[in-house]
Coordinates of C-alpha atoms in Angstrom, one line a residue:
Chain A
X1 CA -99.9 -189.6 -69.3
X2 CA -99.9 -190.8 -72.8
X3 CA -103.3 -191.6 -74.3
X4 CA -104.1 -195.2 -75.0
X5 CA -104.7 -196.6 -78.4
X6 CA -108.4 -196.9 -77.6
X7 CA -108.6 -193.2 -76.7
X8 CA -106.8 -192.2 -79.8
X9 CA -109.0 -194.4 -82.0
X10 CA -112.1 -192.9 -80.4
X11 CA -110.8 -189.3 -81.1
X12 CA -110.0 -190.3 -84.7
X13 CA -113.6 -191.5 -85.2
X14 CA -114.8 -188.2 -83.8
X15 CA -112.8 -186.4 -86.5
X16 CA -109.5 -185.6 -84.8
X17 CA -106.9 -186.2 -87.5
X18 CA -104.0 -185.4 -85.2
X19 CA -105.0 -188.3 -83.0
X20 CA -104.2 -190.5 -86.0
X21 CA -100.8 -188.8 -86.4
X22 CA -100.1 -189.9 -82.8
X23 CA -101.0 -193.5 -83.7
X24 CA -98.8 -193.4 -86.8
X25 CA -95.8 -192.1 -84.9
X26 CA -96.4 -194.7 -82.2
X27 CA -96.3 -197.7 -84.6
X28 CA -94.5 -196.6 -87.8
X29 CA -91.0 -197.7 -86.7
X30 CA -92.0 -201.3 -85.8
X31 CA -94.2 -201.6 -88.9
X32 CA -91.5 -200.3 -91.2
X33 CA -88.8 -202.6 -89.7
X34 CA -91.1 -205.6 -90.2
X35 CA -92.0 -204.6 -93.8
X36 CA -88.3 -204.0 -94.6
X37 CA -87.3 -207.5 -93.4
X38 CA -90.2 -209.1 -95.2
X39 CA -90.0 -207.4 -98.6
X40 CA -86.3 -206.6 -98.7
X41 CA -86.6 -203.1 -100.2
X42 CA -86.7 -199.8 -98.3
X43 CA -88.9 -198.2 -101.0
X44 CA -91.4 -201.1 -101.1
X45 CA -91.4 -201.2 -97.3
X46 CA -92.3 -197.6 -97.0
X47 CA -95.0 -198.0 -99.6
X48 CA -96.4 -201.0 -97.8
X49 CA -96.5 -199.2 -94.5
X50 CA -98.0 -196.0 -96.0
X51 CA -100.7 -197.9 -97.8
X52 CA -101.4 -199.9 -94.7
X53 CA -101.8 -196.9 -92.4
X54 CA -104.0 -195.2 -94.9
X55 CA -106.2 -198.3 -95.3
X56 CA -106.3 -198.6 -91.5
X57 CA -107.5 -195.1 -91.1
X58 CA -110.3 -195.6 -93.6
X59 CA -111.3 -198.8 -92.0
X60 CA -110.9 -197.6 -88.4
X61 CA -114.5 -198.3 -87.5
X62 CA -113.9 -202.0 -88.2
X63 CA -111.1 -202.2 -85.6
X64 CA -113.1 -204.3 -83.0
X65 CA -110.5 -203.9 -80.3
X66 CA -109.2 -200.4 -80.4
X67 CA -106.9 -201.0 -77.5
X68 CA -105.1 -203.4 -79.8
X69 CA -104.8 -201.0 -82.7
X70 CA -101.1 -202.0 -83.1
X71 CA -101.9 -205.7 -83.6
X72 CA -104.8 -204.9 -85.9
X73 CA -102.8 -202.6 -88.2
X74 CA -99.9 -205.1 -88.1
X75 CA -102.1 -207.8 -89.5
X76 CA -103.2 -205.6 -92.3
X77 CA -99.5 -204.9 -93.1
X78 CA -98.6 -208.6 -92.8
X79 CA -101.3 -209.5 -95.4
X80 CA -100.1 -206.8 -97.7
X81 CA -96.5 -208.0 -97.5
X82 CA -97.7 -211.5 -98.3
X83 CA -99.5 -210.1 -101.3
X84 CA -96.3 -208.6 -102.4
X85 CA -94.2 -211.7 -101.8
X86 CA -96.8 -213.9 -103.6
X87 CA -96.7 -211.6 -106.6
X88 CA -92.9 -211.9 -106.7
X89 CA -92.8 -215.7 -106.3
X90 CA -89.9 -217.1 -108.2
X91 CA -88.1 -213.8 -108.4
X92 CA -84.9 -213.2 -106.4
X93 CA -84.8 -210.5 -103.8
X94 CA -81.5 -208.8 -103.6
X95 CA -80.5 -206.4 -100.8
X96 CA -80.4 -202.9 -102.4
X97 CA -77.4 -200.7 -101.9
X98 CA -79.5 -198.1 -100.0
X99 CA -80.6 -200.2 -97.1
X100 CA -80.8 -198.1 -93.9
X101 CA -77.6 -198.4 -91.9
X102 CA -78.5 -199.4 -88.4
X103 CA -75.4 -197.5 -87.2
X104 CA -73.7 -198.7 -84.1
X105 CA -70.1 -198.4 -82.8
X106 CA -67.8 -197.5 -85.7
X107 CA -64.9 -199.0 -83.8
X108 CA -66.4 -202.5 -84.4
X109 CA -65.6 -201.9 -88.0
X110 CA -65.5 -204.2 -90.9
X111 CA -66.2 -207.4 -89.1
X112 CA -69.5 -206.3 -87.7
X113 CA -70.5 -204.6 -90.9
X114 CA -69.8 -207.9 -92.7
X115 CA -71.8 -210.0 -90.2
X116 CA -74.7 -207.5 -90.4
X117 CA -74.7 -207.7 -94.2
X118 CA -74.6 -211.5 -94.1
X119 CA -77.5 -211.7 -91.6
X120 CA -79.6 -209.4 -93.7
X121 CA -79.0 -211.5 -96.8
X122 CA -79.7 -214.7 -94.9
X123 CA -83.0 -213.4 -93.5
X124 CA -84.2 -212.8 -97.0
X125 CA -83.4 -216.3 -98.0
X126 CA -85.7 -217.8 -95.3
X127 CA -89.2 -218.9 -96.3
X128 CA -91.5 -215.9 -95.5
X129 CA -93.3 -217.7 -92.6
X130 CA -90.0 -218.4 -90.9
X131 CA -88.5 -215.0 -91.7
X132 CA -91.6 -213.3 -90.2
X133 CA -91.5 -215.4 -87.0
X134 CA -87.7 -214.9 -86.5
X135 CA -87.9 -211.1 -87.1
X136 CA -90.7 -210.7 -84.6
X137 CA -89.0 -212.9 -82.0
X138 CA -85.4 -211.9 -82.3
X139 CA -85.4 -208.4 -84.0
X140 CA -88.6 -207.0 -82.5
X141 CA -88.1 -208.9 -79.2
X142 CA -91.7 -210.0 -78.9
X143 CA -92.8 -212.9 -76.7
X144 CA -94.3 -216.0 -78.3
X145 CA -97.7 -215.0 -76.8
X146 CA -97.5 -211.5 -78.4
X147 CA -96.5 -212.9 -81.8
X148 CA -99.1 -215.6 -81.7
X149 CA -101.8 -213.0 -81.0
X150 CA -100.6 -210.8 -83.9
X151 CA -100.3 -213.6 -86.4
X152 CA -103.3 -215.6 -85.1
X153 CA -101.3 -218.9 -85.0
X154 CA -100.7 -221.3 -82.2
X155 CA -97.6 -220.9 -80.0
X156 CA -96.6 -224.5 -81.0
X157 CA -96.6 -223.6 -84.7
X158 CA -94.8 -220.4 -84.0
X159 CA -92.0 -222.0 -82.0
X160 CA -91.5 -224.5 -84.8
X161 CA -91.1 -221.7 -87.3
X162 CA -88.6 -219.9 -85.1
X163 CA -86.7 -223.1 -84.5
X164 CA -86.5 -223.9 -88.2
X165 CA -85.5 -220.3 -88.9
X166 CA -82.6 -220.5 -86.4
X167 CA -81.4 -223.7 -88.0
X168 CA -81.7 -222.4 -91.5
X169 CA -79.8 -219.2 -90.5
X170 CA -77.2 -221.3 -88.9
X171 CA -76.7 -223.2 -92.1
X172 CA -76.8 -220.1 -94.3
X173 CA -74.3 -218.2 -92.1
X174 CA -72.0 -221.2 -91.8
X175 CA -68.6 -220.2 -90.4
X176 CA -69.2 -216.5 -91.0
X177 CA -69.7 -215.8 -87.3
Chain B
X1 CA -79.7 -229.1 -92.7
X2 CA -78.4 -228.0 -89.3
X3 CA -80.3 -229.3 -86.3
X4 CA -79.9 -227.3 -83.1
X5 CA -80.1 -229.1 -79.8
X6 CA -83.5 -228.6 -78.0
X7 CA -81.6 -227.1 -75.0
X8 CA -80.0 -224.6 -77.2
X9 CA -83.5 -223.5 -78.4
X10 CA -84.6 -223.2 -74.8
X11 CA -81.5 -221.1 -74.1
X12 CA -82.2 -218.8 -77.1
X13 CA -85.8 -218.5 -75.9
X14 CA -84.5 -217.3 -72.5
X15 CA -85.9 -220.4 -70.7
X16 CA -82.6 -221.5 -69.3
X17 CA -79.3 -219.7 -68.5
X18 CA -76.0 -220.4 -70.2
X19 CA -74.8 -222.2 -67.1
X20 CA -77.6 -224.8 -67.5
X21 CA -76.2 -225.8 -70.9
X22 CA -73.8 -228.8 -71.1
X23 CA -70.3 -227.7 -72.0
X24 CA -70.5 -228.9 -75.5
X25 CA -73.4 -226.6 -76.3
X26 CA -71.9 -223.5 -74.7
X27 CA -69.6 -222.8 -77.6
X28 CA -72.6 -222.7 -79.9
X29 CA -74.5 -220.6 -77.5
X30 CA -71.7 -218.0 -77.4
X31 CA -71.7 -218.0 -81.2
X32 CA -75.4 -217.1 -81.1
X33 CA -74.6 -214.4 -78.6
X34 CA -72.5 -212.7 -81.2
X35 CA -75.7 -212.0 -83.2
X36 CA -77.1 -210.0 -80.3
X37 CA -75.5 -206.7 -81.3
X38 CA -76.4 -207.3 -84.9
X39 CA -80.0 -208.0 -84.1
X40 CA -80.1 -204.9 -81.8
X41 CA -78.7 -202.9 -84.7
X42 CA -81.6 -204.1 -86.9
X43 CA -84.0 -203.1 -84.2
X44 CA -82.7 -199.5 -84.2
X45 CA -83.8 -198.9 -87.8
X46 CA -86.5 -196.2 -87.9
X47 CA -89.2 -195.4 -90.4
X48 CA -88.3 -192.7 -92.9
X49 CA -89.2 -189.1 -91.8
X50 CA -91.3 -188.8 -94.9
X51 CA -93.7 -191.6 -94.0
X52 CA -95.9 -189.9 -91.4
X53 CA -96.3 -186.7 -93.4
X54 CA -97.3 -188.7 -96.5
X55 CA -99.9 -190.7 -94.6
X56 CA -101.4 -187.5 -93.0
X57 CA -101.5 -185.8 -96.4
X58 CA -103.5 -188.6 -97.8
X59 CA -106.0 -188.8 -95.0
X60 CA -106.4 -185.1 -94.6
X61 CA -110.0 -183.9 -95.0
X62 CA -111.4 -187.5 -94.9
X63 CA -113.2 -189.3 -92.2
X64 CA -112.7 -192.9 -91.2
X65 CA -115.5 -195.4 -91.7
X66 CA -117.4 -196.0 -88.5
X67 CA -118.0 -199.6 -89.6
X68 CA -121.5 -200.9 -89.0
X69 CA -122.9 -197.5 -88.5
X70 CA -121.9 -196.5 -92.0
X71 CA -123.1 -199.8 -93.4
X72 CA -126.6 -199.2 -91.9
X73 CA -126.9 -195.8 -93.4
X74 CA -125.3 -196.5 -96.8
X75 CA -127.8 -197.0 -99.6
X76 CA -127.6 -200.6 -100.9
X77 CA -129.8 -202.5 -103.4
X78 CA -132.1 -205.1 -101.8
X79 CA -133.5 -207.7 -104.1
X80 CA -135.6 -210.6 -103.1
X81 CA -133.9 -213.9 -103.8
X82 CA -136.0 -216.6 -105.4
X83 CA -136.0 -219.9 -103.6
X84 CA -134.9 -221.6 -106.8
X85 CA -131.9 -219.2 -107.0
X86 CA -131.1 -219.9 -103.4
X87 CA -131.3 -223.6 -104.0
X88 CA -129.0 -223.2 -107.0
X89 CA -126.5 -221.3 -104.9
X90 CA -126.6 -224.0 -102.2
X91 CA -126.1 -226.6 -104.9
X92 CA -123.0 -224.8 -106.3
X93 CA -121.6 -224.3 -102.8
X94 CA -122.0 -228.0 -102.0
X95 CA -119.6 -229.1 -104.7
X96 CA -116.0 -228.4 -105.5
X97 CA -117.1 -225.3 -107.4
X98 CA -114.0 -224.4 -109.3
X99 CA -113.6 -227.9 -110.7
X100 CA -117.4 -228.2 -111.5
X101 CA -117.4 -224.9 -113.3
X102 CA -114.2 -225.7 -115.1
X103 CA -115.8 -228.8 -116.5
X104 CA -118.9 -226.9 -117.7
X105 CA -116.7 -224.1 -119.1
X106 CA -114.5 -226.7 -120.9
X107 CA -117.7 -228.1 -122.4
X108 CA -119.0 -224.8 -123.6
X109 CA -115.7 -223.3 -124.6
X110 CA -114.0 -226.2 -126.4
X111 CA -116.0 -225.4 -129.5
X112 CA -114.3 -222.0 -129.6
X113 CA -110.9 -223.1 -128.2
X114 CA -109.6 -225.8 -130.4
X115 CA -106.0 -225.7 -129.3
X116 CA -104.5 -226.9 -126.0
X117 CA -102.7 -223.6 -125.6
X118 CA -105.7 -221.5 -125.2
X119 CA -107.0 -220.7 -121.7
X120 CA -110.3 -222.0 -120.4
X121 CA -112.9 -219.7 -118.9
X122 CA -113.4 -220.8 -115.3
X123 CA -116.2 -219.5 -113.1
X124 CA -115.1 -218.9 -109.5
X125 CA -117.8 -218.7 -106.8
X126 CA -117.3 -217.6 -103.2
X127 CA -119.8 -216.9 -100.5
X128 CA -118.9 -213.8 -98.4
X129 CA -122.0 -211.9 -97.2
X130 CA -121.1 -208.4 -96.0
X131 CA -117.8 -208.3 -97.9
X132 CA -116.9 -205.2 -99.9
X133 CA -114.8 -207.0 -102.4
X134 CA -113.8 -210.5 -103.3
X135 CA -111.0 -211.3 -105.7
X136 CA -109.2 -214.5 -106.8
X137 CA -105.4 -214.6 -107.1
X138 CA -103.3 -217.4 -108.2
X139 CA -100.3 -218.3 -110.3
X140 CA -102.5 -217.8 -113.4
X141 CA -102.6 -214.1 -112.7
X142 CA -99.3 -213.4 -111.0
X143 CA -101.0 -213.5 -107.6
X144 CA -102.3 -209.9 -108.2
X145 CA -104.7 -209.2 -105.5
X146 CA -107.1 -207.0 -107.6
X147 CA -106.7 -208.4 -111.1
X148 CA -109.6 -210.8 -111.1
X149 CA -112.4 -209.2 -109.1
X150 CA -115.6 -211.2 -108.5
X151 CA -119.0 -209.5 -108.6
X152 CA -122.1 -209.7 -106.4
X153 CA -124.5 -207.7 -108.4
X154 CA -127.6 -208.8 -106.5
X155 CA -126.2 -208.3 -103.1
X156 CA -126.9 -211.8 -101.9
X157 CA -123.4 -212.3 -100.6
X158 CA -122.5 -214.8 -103.4
X159 CA -119.6 -213.5 -105.5
X160 CA -118.9 -214.9 -108.9
X161 CA -116.4 -214.2 -111.7
X162 CA -115.5 -215.8 -115.0
X163 CA -111.8 -215.6 -115.8
X164 CA -109.4 -217.2 -118.3
X165 CA -107.1 -219.8 -116.8
X166 CA -104.5 -221.7 -118.8
X167 CA -104.7 -225.5 -118.9
X168 CA -102.7 -227.2 -116.2
X169 CA -102.6 -227.3 -112.4
X170 CA -102.8 -224.0 -110.6
X171 CA -102.6 -222.6 -107.1
X172 CA -105.1 -219.9 -106.0
X173 CA -106.8 -218.2 -103.0
X174 CA -109.6 -215.8 -102.6
X175 CA -109.0 -212.3 -101.2
X176 CA -111.8 -210.7 -99.2
X177 CA -111.9 -206.9 -98.7
X178 CA -108.5 -206.5 -100.3
X179 CA -106.4 -207.9 -97.4
X180 CA -107.8 -211.2 -96.1
X181 CA -106.5 -214.2 -97.9
X182 CA -109.0 -217.2 -97.7
X183 CA -108.5 -220.7 -98.9
X184 CA -111.3 -222.1 -101.1
X185 CA -113.1 -224.4 -98.7
X186 CA -114.5 -226.4 -101.6
X187 CA -111.3 -227.2 -103.5
X188 CA -110.5 -230.9 -103.9
X189 CA -106.8 -230.5 -103.2
X190 CA -104.5 -228.2 -101.3
X191 CA -100.8 -227.4 -101.0
X192 CA -98.9 -225.4 -98.4
X193 CA -98.5 -221.8 -99.4
X194 CA -95.3 -221.2 -97.4
X195 CA -97.0 -218.8 -95.1
X196 CA -98.6 -221.3 -92.8
X197 CA -101.8 -221.5 -94.9
X198 CA -103.0 -223.5 -97.8
X199 CA -103.4 -222.8 -101.5
X200 CA -106.3 -224.5 -103.3
X201 CA -105.4 -226.4 -106.4
X202 CA -107.3 -226.1 -109.6
X203 CA -106.7 -228.7 -112.4
X204 CA -107.7 -228.0 -115.9
X205 CA -107.0 -230.9 -118.2
X206 CA -105.6 -230.7 -121.6
X207 CA -107.9 -231.5 -124.5
X208 CA -106.4 -235.0 -124.7
X209 CA -107.4 -235.6 -121.1
X210 CA -103.9 -235.5 -119.8
X211 CA -102.7 -233.4 -116.9
X212 CA -100.1 -230.6 -117.6

């Protein structure tokens, strides 16, 4: 049976570094996907997540609910991404050429690839709060309750952000799909 | 701006099935369904293989902080706070501090800064007992989270810093412990920050008394 987050955190605090590797491997994919959609750059996203996980390790004793390590580290990352976006206010974020290819069925070809590219572009044009809510809801597949707990916002506010994101995406994508 | 029907939002939230939608909305619902494989593809992205090894290399040989336990054992200066000093702090905290200090700074610095282009020294004050660091970030310093670090030399939990700010109207927030963005509770005006929070506004008048 897999150890819980709380068990792994306790082992880390007792000096077991490999317990932290287990936590990193457990959460790195979701953290990286979130950072990638928020900051728009694979290199910046990897840096964000790396720095976040290092900071989380050093501050591990301040994680008040070790069984919710994932939500706790996510909030550190979310704030770090907001730092980054604030520092880039007014500057355009272009999708780099080396974005990770999600893969999929090659037979779906050019049409799917085109829609994927358009969706990625459109997500980056959303205001950060809407982008964040949409990504967590529709890319990560979290429930409103889970997202509200991570972001520490009300479900009502969250739904409004998701609704506005959908409408904005609909307008941005137009007849492309 | 496109407005989606509330029932369509409910469908996209999984609250109602496609069959419950009126016919005129089903075409739009099927359009959204086309995004399903695209969103699933985005969900399949994984972190680079280098990420975990880099994190482990950076933490190797170090121990995480145990939080309160470390704070209890860590040596820290303890200085008695005079009642007068405490009263002064309470006075400062009771007013819109950034604006008050800006007016004092303007008074003391106008002799040296004769032109409207030169920035004004503004003293920022923030109460955060127990914090390890407090910074102020705003459009006057590119929102850098560690460019303008406040100080709490006597350990009383009141952090202060004197920084140059150009004349005009500026947005800013405080950052506690490097990652917690906090709105100045004593600002006189606020504006949405686009992330669901509020930026405080700081107004520094030009020498002719006009706003920027």
